[in-house]
Coordinates of C-alpha atoms and ligand atoms in Angstrom, one line a residue:
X1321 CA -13.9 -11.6 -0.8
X1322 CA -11.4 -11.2 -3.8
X1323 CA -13.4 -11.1 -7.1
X1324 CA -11.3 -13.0 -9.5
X1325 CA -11.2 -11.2 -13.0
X1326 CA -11.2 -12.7 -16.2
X1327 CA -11.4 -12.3 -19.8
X1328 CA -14.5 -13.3 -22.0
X1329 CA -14.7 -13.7 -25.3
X1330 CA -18.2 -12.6 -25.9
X1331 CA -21.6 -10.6 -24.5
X1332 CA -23.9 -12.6 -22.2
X1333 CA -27.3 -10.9 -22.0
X1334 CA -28.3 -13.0 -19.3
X1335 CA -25.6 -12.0 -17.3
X1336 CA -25.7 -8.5 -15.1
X1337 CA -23.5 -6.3 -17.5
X1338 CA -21.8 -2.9 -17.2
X1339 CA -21.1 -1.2 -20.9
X1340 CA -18.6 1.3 -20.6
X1341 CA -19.0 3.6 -23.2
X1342 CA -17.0 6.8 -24.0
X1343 CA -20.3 7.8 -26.2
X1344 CA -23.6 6.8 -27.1
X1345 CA -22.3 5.8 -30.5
X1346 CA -20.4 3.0 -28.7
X1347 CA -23.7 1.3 -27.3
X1348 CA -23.9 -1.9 -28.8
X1349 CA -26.9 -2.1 -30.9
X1350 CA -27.7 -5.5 -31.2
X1351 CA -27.7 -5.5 -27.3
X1352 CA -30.2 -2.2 -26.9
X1353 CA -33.4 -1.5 -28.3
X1354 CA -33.8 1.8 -29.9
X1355 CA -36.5 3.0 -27.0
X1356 CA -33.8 1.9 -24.9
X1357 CA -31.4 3.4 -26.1
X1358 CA -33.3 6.6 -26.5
X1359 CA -33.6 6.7 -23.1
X1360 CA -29.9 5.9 -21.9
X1361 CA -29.6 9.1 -24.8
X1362 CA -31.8 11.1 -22.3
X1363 CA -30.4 10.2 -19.2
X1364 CA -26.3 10.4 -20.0
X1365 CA -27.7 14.1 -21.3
X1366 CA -27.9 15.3 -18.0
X1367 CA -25.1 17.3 -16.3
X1368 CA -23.1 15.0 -14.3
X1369 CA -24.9 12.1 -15.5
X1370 CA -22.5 9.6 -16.6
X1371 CA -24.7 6.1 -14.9
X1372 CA -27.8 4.5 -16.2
X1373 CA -28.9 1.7 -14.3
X1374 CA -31.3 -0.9 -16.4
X1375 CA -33.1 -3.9 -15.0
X1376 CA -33.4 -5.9 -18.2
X1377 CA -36.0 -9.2 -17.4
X1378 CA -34.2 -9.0 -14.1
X1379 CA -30.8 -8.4 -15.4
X1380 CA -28.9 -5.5 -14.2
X1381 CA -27.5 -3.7 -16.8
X1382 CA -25.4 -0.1 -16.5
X1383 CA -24.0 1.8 -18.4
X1384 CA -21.2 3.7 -17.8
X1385 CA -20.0 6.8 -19.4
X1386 CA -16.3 6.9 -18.7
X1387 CA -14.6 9.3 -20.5
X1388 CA -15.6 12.8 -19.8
X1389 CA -12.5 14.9 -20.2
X1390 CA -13.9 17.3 -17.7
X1391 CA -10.7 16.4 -15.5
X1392 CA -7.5 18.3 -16.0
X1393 CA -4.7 15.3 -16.3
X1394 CA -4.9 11.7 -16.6
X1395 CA -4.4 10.5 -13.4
X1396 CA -7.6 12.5 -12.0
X1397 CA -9.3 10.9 -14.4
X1398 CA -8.0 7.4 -13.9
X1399 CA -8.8 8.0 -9.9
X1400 CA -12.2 8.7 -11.2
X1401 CA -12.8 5.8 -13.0
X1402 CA -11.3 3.7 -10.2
X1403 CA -14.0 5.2 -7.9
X1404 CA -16.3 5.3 -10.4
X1405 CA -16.0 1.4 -10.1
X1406 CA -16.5 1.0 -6.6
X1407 CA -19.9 3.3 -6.7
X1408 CA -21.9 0.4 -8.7
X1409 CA -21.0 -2.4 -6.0
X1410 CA -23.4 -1.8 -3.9
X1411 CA -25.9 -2.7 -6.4
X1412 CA -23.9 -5.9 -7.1
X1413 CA -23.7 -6.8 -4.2
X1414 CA -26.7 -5.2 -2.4
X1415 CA -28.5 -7.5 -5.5
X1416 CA -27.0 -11.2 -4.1
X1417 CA -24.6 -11.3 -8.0
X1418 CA -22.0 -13.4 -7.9
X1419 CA -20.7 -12.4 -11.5
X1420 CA -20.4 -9.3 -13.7
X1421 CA -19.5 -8.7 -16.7
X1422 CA -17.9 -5.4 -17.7
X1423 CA -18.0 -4.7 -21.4
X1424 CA -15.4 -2.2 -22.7
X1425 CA -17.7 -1.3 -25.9
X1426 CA -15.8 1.7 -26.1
X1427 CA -12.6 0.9 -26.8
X1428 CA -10.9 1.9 -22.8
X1429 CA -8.6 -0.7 -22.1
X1430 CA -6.5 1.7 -19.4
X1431 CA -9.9 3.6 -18.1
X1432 CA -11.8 -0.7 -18.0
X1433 CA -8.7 -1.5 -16.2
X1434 CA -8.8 1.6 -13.8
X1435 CA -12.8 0.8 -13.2
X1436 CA -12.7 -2.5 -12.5
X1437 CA -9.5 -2.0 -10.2
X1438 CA -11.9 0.4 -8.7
X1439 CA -14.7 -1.9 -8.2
X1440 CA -12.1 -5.1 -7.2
X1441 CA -10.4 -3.0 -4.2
X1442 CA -13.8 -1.6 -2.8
X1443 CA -14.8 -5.1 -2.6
X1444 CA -12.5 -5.6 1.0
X1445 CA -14.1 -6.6 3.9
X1446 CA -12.3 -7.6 7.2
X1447 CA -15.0 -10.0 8.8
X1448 CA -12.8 -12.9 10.3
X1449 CA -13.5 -11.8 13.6
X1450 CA -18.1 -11.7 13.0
X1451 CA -20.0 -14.3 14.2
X1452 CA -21.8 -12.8 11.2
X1453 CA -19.3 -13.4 8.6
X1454 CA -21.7 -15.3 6.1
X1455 CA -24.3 -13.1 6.0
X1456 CA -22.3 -9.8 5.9
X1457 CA -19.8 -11.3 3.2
X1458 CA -20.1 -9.4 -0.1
X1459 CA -21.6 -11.8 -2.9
X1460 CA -19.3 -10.6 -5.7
X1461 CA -16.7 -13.4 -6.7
X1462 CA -16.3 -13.0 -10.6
X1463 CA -15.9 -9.9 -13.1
X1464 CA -15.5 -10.8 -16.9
X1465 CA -14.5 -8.2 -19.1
X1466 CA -15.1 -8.6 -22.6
X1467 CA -12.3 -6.1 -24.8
X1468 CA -11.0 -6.6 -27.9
X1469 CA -8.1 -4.3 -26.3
X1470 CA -6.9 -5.5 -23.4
X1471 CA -4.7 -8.7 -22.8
X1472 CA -4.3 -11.2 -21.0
X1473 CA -1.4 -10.7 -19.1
X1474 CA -2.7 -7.3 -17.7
X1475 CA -6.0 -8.3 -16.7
X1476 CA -3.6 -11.1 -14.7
X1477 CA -1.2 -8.2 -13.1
X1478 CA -4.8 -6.8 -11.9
X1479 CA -5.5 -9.4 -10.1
X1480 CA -2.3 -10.3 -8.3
X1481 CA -2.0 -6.5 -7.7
X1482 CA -5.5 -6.9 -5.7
X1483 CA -4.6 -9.6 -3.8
X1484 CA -1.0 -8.1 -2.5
X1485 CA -3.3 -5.3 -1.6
X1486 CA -5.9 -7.3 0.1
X1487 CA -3.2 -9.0 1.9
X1488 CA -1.2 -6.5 2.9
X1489 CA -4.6 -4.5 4.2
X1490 CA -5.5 -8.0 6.2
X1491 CA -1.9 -8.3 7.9
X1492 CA -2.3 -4.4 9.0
X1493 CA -6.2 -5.1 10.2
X1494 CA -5.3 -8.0 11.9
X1495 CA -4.9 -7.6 16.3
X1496 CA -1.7 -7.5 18.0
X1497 CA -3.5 -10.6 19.9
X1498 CA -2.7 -12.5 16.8
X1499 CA -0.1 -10.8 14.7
X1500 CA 3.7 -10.7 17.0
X1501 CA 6.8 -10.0 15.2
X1502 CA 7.1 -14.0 14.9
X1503 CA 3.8 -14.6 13.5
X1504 CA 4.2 -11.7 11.2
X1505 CA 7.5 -13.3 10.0
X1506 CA 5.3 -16.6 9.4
X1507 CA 2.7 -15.1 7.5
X1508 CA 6.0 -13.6 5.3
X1509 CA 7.1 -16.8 5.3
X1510 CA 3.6 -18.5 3.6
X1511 CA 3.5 -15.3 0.7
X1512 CA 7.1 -15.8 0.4
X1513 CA 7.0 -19.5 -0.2
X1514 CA 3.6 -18.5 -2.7
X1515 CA 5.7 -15.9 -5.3
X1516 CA 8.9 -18.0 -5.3
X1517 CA 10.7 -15.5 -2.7
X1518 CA 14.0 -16.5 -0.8
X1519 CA 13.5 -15.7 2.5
X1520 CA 15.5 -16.1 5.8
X1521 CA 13.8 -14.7 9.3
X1522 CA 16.6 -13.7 11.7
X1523 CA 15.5 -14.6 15.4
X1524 CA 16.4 -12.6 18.5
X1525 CA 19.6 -14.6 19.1
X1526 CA 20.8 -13.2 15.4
X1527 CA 19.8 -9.8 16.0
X1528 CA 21.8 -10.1 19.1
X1529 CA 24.7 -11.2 17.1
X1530 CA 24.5 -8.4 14.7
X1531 CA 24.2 -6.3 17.2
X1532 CA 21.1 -4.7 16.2
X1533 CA 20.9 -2.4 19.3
X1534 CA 17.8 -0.2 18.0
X1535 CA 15.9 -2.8 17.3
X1536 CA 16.9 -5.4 20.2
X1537 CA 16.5 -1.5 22.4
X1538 CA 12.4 -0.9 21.2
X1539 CA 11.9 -4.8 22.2
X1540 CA 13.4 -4.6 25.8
X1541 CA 9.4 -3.7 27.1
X1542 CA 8.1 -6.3 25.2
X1543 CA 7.4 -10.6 26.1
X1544 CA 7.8 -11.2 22.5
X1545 CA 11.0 -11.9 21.1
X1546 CA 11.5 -9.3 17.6
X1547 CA 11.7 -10.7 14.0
X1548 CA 14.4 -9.3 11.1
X1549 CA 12.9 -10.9 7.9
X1550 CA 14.9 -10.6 4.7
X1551 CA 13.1 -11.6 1.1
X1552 CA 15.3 -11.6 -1.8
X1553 CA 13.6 -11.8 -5.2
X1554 CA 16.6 -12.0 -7.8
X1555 CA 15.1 -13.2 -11.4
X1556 CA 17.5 -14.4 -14.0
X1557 CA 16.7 -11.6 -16.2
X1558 CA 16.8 -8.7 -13.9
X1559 CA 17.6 -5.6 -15.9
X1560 CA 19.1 -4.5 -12.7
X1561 CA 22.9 -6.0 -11.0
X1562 CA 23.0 -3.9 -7.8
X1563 CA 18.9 -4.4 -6.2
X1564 CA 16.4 -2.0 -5.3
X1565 CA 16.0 -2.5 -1.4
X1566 CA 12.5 -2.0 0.2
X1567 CA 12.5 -1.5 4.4
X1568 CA 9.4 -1.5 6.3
X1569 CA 8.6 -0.2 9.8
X1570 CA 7.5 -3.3 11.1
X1571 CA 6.1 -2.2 14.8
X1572 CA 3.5 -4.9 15.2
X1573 CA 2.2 -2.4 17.8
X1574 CA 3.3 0.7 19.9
X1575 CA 2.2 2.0 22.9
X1576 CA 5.0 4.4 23.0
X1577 CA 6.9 2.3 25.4
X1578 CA 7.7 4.2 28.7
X1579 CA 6.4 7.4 27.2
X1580 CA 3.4 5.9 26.5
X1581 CA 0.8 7.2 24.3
X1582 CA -2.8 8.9 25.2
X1583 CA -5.5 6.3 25.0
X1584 CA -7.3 7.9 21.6
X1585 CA -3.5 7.9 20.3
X1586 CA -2.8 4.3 20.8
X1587 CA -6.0 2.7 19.7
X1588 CA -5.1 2.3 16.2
X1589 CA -1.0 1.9 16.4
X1590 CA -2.1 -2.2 15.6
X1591 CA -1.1 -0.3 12.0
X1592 CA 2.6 0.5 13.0
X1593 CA 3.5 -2.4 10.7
X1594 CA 1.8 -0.7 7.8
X1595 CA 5.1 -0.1 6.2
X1596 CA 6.1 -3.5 6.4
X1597 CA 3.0 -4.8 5.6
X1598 CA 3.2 -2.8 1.9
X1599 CA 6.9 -3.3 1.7
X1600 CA 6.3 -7.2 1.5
X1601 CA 3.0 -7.0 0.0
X1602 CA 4.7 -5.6 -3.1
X1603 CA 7.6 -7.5 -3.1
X1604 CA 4.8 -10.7 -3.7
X1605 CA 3.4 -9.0 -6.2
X1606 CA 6.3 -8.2 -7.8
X1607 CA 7.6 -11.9 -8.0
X1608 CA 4.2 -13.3 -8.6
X1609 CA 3.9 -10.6 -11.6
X1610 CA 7.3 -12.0 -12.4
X1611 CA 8.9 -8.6 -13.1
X1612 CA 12.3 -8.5 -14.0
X1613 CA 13.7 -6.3 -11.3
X1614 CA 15.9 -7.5 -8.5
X1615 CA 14.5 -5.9 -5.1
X1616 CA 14.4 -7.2 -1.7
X1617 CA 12.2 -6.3 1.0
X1618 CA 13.7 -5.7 4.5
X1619 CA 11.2 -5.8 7.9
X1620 CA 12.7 -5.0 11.5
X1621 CA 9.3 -6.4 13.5
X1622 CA 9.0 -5.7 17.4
X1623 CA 5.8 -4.4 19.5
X1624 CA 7.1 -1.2 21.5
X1625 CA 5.9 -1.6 25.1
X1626 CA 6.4 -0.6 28.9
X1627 CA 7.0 -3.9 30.2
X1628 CA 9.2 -4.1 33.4
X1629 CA 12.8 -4.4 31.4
X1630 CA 11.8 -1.8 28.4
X1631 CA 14.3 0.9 27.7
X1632 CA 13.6 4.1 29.5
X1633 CA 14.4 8.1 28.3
X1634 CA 18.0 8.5 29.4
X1635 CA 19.0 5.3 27.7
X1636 CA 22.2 5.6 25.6
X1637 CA 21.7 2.8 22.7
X1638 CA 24.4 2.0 20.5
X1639 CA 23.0 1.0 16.9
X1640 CA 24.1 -1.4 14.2
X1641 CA 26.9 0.8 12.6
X1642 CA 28.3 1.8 15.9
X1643 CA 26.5 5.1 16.2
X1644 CA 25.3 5.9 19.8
X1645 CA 22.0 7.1 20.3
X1646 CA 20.7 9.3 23.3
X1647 CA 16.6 7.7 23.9
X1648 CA 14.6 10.8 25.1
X1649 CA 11.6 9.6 23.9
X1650 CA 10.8 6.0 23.6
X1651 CA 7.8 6.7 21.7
X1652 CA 9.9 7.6 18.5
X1653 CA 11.2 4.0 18.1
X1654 CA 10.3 3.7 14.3
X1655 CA 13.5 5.6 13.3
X1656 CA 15.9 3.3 16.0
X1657 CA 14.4 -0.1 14.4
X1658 CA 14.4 1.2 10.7
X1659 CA 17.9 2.8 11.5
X1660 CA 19.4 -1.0 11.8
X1661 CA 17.7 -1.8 9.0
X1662 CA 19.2 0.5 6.7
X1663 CA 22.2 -0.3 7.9
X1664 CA 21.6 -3.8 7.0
X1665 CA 20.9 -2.6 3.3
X1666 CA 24.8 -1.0 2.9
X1667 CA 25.7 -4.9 2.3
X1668 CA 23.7 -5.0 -0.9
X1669 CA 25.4 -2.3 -2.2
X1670 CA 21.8 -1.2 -3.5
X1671 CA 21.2 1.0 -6.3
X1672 CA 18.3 2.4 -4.8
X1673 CA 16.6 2.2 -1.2
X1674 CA 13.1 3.4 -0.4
X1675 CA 11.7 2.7 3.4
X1676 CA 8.3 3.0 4.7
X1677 CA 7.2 3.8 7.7
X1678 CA 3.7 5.1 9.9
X1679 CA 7.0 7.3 11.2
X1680 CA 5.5 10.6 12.7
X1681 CA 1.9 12.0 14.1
X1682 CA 4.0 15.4 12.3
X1683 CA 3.3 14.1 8.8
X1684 CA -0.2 12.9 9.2
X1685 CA -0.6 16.4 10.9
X1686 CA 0.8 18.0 7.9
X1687 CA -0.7 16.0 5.2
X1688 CA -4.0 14.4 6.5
X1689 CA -5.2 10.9 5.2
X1690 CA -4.0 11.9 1.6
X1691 CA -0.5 12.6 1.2
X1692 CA 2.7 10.5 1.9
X1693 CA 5.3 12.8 3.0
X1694 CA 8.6 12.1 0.7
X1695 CA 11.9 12.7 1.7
X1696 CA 15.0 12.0 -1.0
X1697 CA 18.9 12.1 -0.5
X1698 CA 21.3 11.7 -3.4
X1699 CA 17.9 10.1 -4.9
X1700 CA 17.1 12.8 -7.4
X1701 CA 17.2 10.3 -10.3
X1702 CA 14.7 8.4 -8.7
X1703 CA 12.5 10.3 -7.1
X1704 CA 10.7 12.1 -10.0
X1705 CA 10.2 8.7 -11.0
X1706 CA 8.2 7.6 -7.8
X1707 CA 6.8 10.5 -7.5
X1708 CA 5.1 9.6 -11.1
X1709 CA 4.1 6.7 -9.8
X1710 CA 2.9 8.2 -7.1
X1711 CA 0.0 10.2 -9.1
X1712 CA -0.7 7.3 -11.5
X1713 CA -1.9 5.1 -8.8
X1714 CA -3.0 8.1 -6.4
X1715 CA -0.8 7.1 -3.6
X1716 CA 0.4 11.1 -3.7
X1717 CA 3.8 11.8 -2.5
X1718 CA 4.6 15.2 -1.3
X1719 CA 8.2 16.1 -1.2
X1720 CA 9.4 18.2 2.1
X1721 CA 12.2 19.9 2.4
X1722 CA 15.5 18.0 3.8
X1723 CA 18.1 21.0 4.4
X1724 CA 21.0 20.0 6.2
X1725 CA 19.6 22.5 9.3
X1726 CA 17.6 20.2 10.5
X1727 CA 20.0 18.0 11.7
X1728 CA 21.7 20.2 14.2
X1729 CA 18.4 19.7 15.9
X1730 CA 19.4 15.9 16.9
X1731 CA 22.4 16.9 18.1
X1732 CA 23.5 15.3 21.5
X1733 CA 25.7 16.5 24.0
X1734 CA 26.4 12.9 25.2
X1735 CA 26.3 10.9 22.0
X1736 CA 26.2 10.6 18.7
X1737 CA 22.6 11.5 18.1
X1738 CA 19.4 12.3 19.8
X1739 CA 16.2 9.9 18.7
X1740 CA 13.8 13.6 18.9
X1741 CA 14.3 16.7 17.2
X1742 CA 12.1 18.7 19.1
X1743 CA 8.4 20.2 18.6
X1744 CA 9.0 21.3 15.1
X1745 CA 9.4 19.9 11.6
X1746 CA 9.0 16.5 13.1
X1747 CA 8.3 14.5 10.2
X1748 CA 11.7 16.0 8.8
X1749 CA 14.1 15.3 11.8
X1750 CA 12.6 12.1 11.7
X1751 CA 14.1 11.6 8.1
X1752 CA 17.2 13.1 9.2
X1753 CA 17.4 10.8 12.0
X1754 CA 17.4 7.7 9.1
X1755 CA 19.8 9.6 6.9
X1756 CA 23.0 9.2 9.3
X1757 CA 22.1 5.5 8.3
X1758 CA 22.4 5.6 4.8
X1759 CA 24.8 6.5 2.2
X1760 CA 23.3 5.4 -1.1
X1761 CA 20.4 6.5 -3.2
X1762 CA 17.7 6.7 -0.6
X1763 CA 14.0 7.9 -0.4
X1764 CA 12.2 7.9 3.0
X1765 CA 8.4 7.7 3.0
X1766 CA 6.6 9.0 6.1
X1767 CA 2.7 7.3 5.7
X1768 CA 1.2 7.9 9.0
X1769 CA -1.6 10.4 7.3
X1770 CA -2.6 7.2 4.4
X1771 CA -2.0 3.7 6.4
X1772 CA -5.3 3.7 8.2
X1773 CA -8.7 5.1 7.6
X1774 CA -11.2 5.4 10.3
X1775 CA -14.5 5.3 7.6
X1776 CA -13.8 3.9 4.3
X1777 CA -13.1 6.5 1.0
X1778 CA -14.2 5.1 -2.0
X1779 CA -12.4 1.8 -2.6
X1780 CA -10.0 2.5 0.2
X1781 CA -12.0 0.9 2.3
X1782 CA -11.8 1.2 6.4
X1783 CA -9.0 0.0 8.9
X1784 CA -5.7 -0.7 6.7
X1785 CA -5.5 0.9 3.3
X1786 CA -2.7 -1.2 1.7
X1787 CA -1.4 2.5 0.8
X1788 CA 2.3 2.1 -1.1
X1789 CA 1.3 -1.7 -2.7
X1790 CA 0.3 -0.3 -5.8
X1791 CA 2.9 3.1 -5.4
X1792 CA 6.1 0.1 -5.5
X1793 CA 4.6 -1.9 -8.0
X1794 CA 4.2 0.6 -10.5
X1795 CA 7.6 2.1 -9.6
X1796 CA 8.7 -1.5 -10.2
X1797 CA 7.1 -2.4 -13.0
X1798 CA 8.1 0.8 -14.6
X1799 CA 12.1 0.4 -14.0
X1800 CA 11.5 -3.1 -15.6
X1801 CA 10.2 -1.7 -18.9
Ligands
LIG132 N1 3.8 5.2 15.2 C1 4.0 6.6 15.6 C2 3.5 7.6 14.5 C3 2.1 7.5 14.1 C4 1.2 8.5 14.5 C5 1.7 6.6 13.1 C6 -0.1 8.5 14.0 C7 0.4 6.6 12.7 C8 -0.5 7.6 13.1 C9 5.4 6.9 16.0 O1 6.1 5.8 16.5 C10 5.4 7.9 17.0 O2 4.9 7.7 18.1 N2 6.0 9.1 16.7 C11 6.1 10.1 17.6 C12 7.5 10.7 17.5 C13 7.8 11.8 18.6 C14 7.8 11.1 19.9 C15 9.1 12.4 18.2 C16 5.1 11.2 17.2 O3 4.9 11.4 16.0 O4 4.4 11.7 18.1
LIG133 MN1 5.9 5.6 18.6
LIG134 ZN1 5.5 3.9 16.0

């Protein structure tokens, strides 16, 4: 359940209330009685103490120390406030409240934000599918803050930012049974229609015209026809002409096609469209937050099965732009999907394009659950900025290298390009294989390692994380500013 935040003007002692402080000075003292406060003294003295849980005449009350400057930069510390959030909701919630009230008595606006971001993200569940739904639900459905400090409109970009993030971690979570390209194009279609974003969902018969062979090449194995969804959010006062484009990998799911994947390798790949997924997810939350930036958000949507028509290893393919492509795997059809994709982009004549994709096992292998592998060409403007972003929100980006060497390792004797690089530097051929696509500002963003947790991490809670929501956003929301 999405808690709804919202401001309050005053203290409620007969609600369950969390005072964060950044000293004891800060405790409120109409609100504390000195023995109480004496003790809090005692317990926020210990090392590593920074939480004192009260039960005052059946009201929870905690305080919450937030500012401890142990941590060596600013985003550590925000992440620890964000997780510092989600530790207290089990008590919440563990406790039947339906409503807290965080009091920012100490002057935090950022690190109150940070906390209850924290506390809001960790509150996920995905329980559509248990009979014991009701019972299981977490009771939290209200946070007030009370701060002099903070305003409304950012306590407002808080909560549409949780709810791209809960939305975009529902449309990965959700079964291939009942998320197809089509009825992933729907559901864009419904968030679209919500933030005031133009959309238009190009059916197989257009992807046929425009001669989309990559992607119209993945969906030969499949029953279900693909999906090319374009959303265009264009405000009147965009400080940018030429728009940022997003493109998300959009594999509803992959087997691997004809070279089809291990059992333990394919039981998660329901979160091949996690790209997508956080590619549109932002975009809503970008119009919905009414930024002024002109972006639009570009999805290439198929499954990737061995059905009796799929393509086969052998297959020549000719893409989009013309370039012919030599299929020796068909398990590496992210690139040959996102490939017409980025073609697509060239028409927008776009300042700035940054794609994500659950691209290659090689990056996961590299980075683990933490890291999104970042790849940049003629981008160097831009990529220090979203690699900012990146640590702000810890959604970290690492940067490989992208030397021109590893190209000659898609080199084909019989076309224009091979779809596999070989057993090495995987991840990176992979972004190679994307930049013959491009020719403008371009970042690739390899998430395999982040999309998809297998036992929840704080307030990155299990199954989809909704990683690169929050990452776009504040890349967003910073250009606008
Ligand atoms: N969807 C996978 C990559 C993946 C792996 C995503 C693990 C999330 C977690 C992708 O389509 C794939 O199969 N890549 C192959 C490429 C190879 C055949 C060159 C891989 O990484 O093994
Ligand atoms: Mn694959
Ligand atoms: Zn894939």
């Amino acid at each position: 359940m999405l808690p709804e935040i919202i401001k309050a003007t005053a203290i409620n002692s007969n609600n369950h209330n969390i005072y964060l402080i950044s000293g004891i000075a800060d405790l409120p003292n109409d609100i504390f009685t000195d023995p109480e406060t004496e003790y809090i003294t005692r317990r926020l003295a210990g090392k590593n103490q920074n939480t004192v849980i009260l039960n005052k005449l059946g009201h929870l009350t905690v305080v919450c120390r937030l500012s401890s400057n142990e941590e060596t930069t600013r985003d550590k510390e925000f992440e620890k406030f964000r997780k510092t959030g989600e530790s207290l909701l089990s008590i919440f919630n563990d406790h039947k409240t339906e409503l807290v009230c965080i009091v920012d008595s100490g002057h935090l606006p950022d690190e109150t934000l940070a906390f209850t971001e924290g506390m809001v993200l960790g509150n996920y569940q995905f329980l559509k599918y248990r009979n014991d739904r009701a019972e299981k639900e977490s009771s939290l459905k209200t946070i007030e803050i009370v701060s002099s400090d903070l305003i409304e409109k950012e306590i407002a970009e808080l909560n549409i930012l949780c709810k791209a993030v809960y939305t975009c971690r529902s449309l990965i979570n959700e079964p291939l049974s009942n998320l197809n390209a089509e009825k992933l194009a729907q559901d864009f279609e419904v968030m679209a229609h919500e933030a005031g974003i133009k959309i238009e969902v190009l059916n197989k018969q257009k992807i046929e015209a425009m001669k989309m062979g990559g992607l119209l090449a993945v969906n030969l194995g499949s029953i279900d026809p693909p999906t090319f969804s374009i959303m265009e959010y264009k405000p009147e006062n965009a400080v940018n002409s030429k728009p940022i484009v997003f493109v998300g990998k959009g594999v509803v799911y992959d087997t691997g096609g004809l070279s089809l994947k291990p059992t333990s390798s394919m039981d998660t790949m329901k979160c091949d469209m996690s790209g997508a997924a956080a590619v549109a997810s932002a975009l809503y939350a970008i119009a919905l937050a009414k930024l002024p930036v002109y972006v639009v958000a570009l999805v290439p949507a198929t499954d990737n099965r061995p059905d009796g028509n799929a393509y086969v290893p052998g297959d020549i393919i000719t893409m989009m732009d013309g370039t012919t492509v030599e299929v020796l795997n068909t398990d590496a059809e992210g690139r040959l999907i996102l490939a017409d994709a980025l073609t697509y982009a060239k028409k927008y004549d776009p300042l700035l394009v940054i794609d994500l994709a659950t691209l290659t096992g090689a990056a996961e292998a590299a980075l683990g659950r933490i890291g999104i592998a970042g790849m940049q060409y003629k981008a160097e403007k831009y990529f220090p900025l979203l690699v900012n972003s990146s640590f702000s929100v810890c959604e970290r980006i690492a940067e490989f290298p992208f030397w021109d060497d590893y190209e000659e390792l898609l080199k084909s004797e019989i076309a224009d390009l091979k779809n596999i690089g070989g057993k090495y530097a995987g991840a990176i051929t992979a972004g190679k294989f994307l930049q013959h696509f491009t020719e403008y500002p371009w970042i690739h963003l390899d998430i395999a390692g982040p999309a998809f947790i297998d036992k929840h991490d704080s307030y990155r809670t299990i199954g989809g994380t909704g990683v690169g929501v929050r990452l776009l956003f504040d890349f967003v929301k910073g250009f606008g500013s």
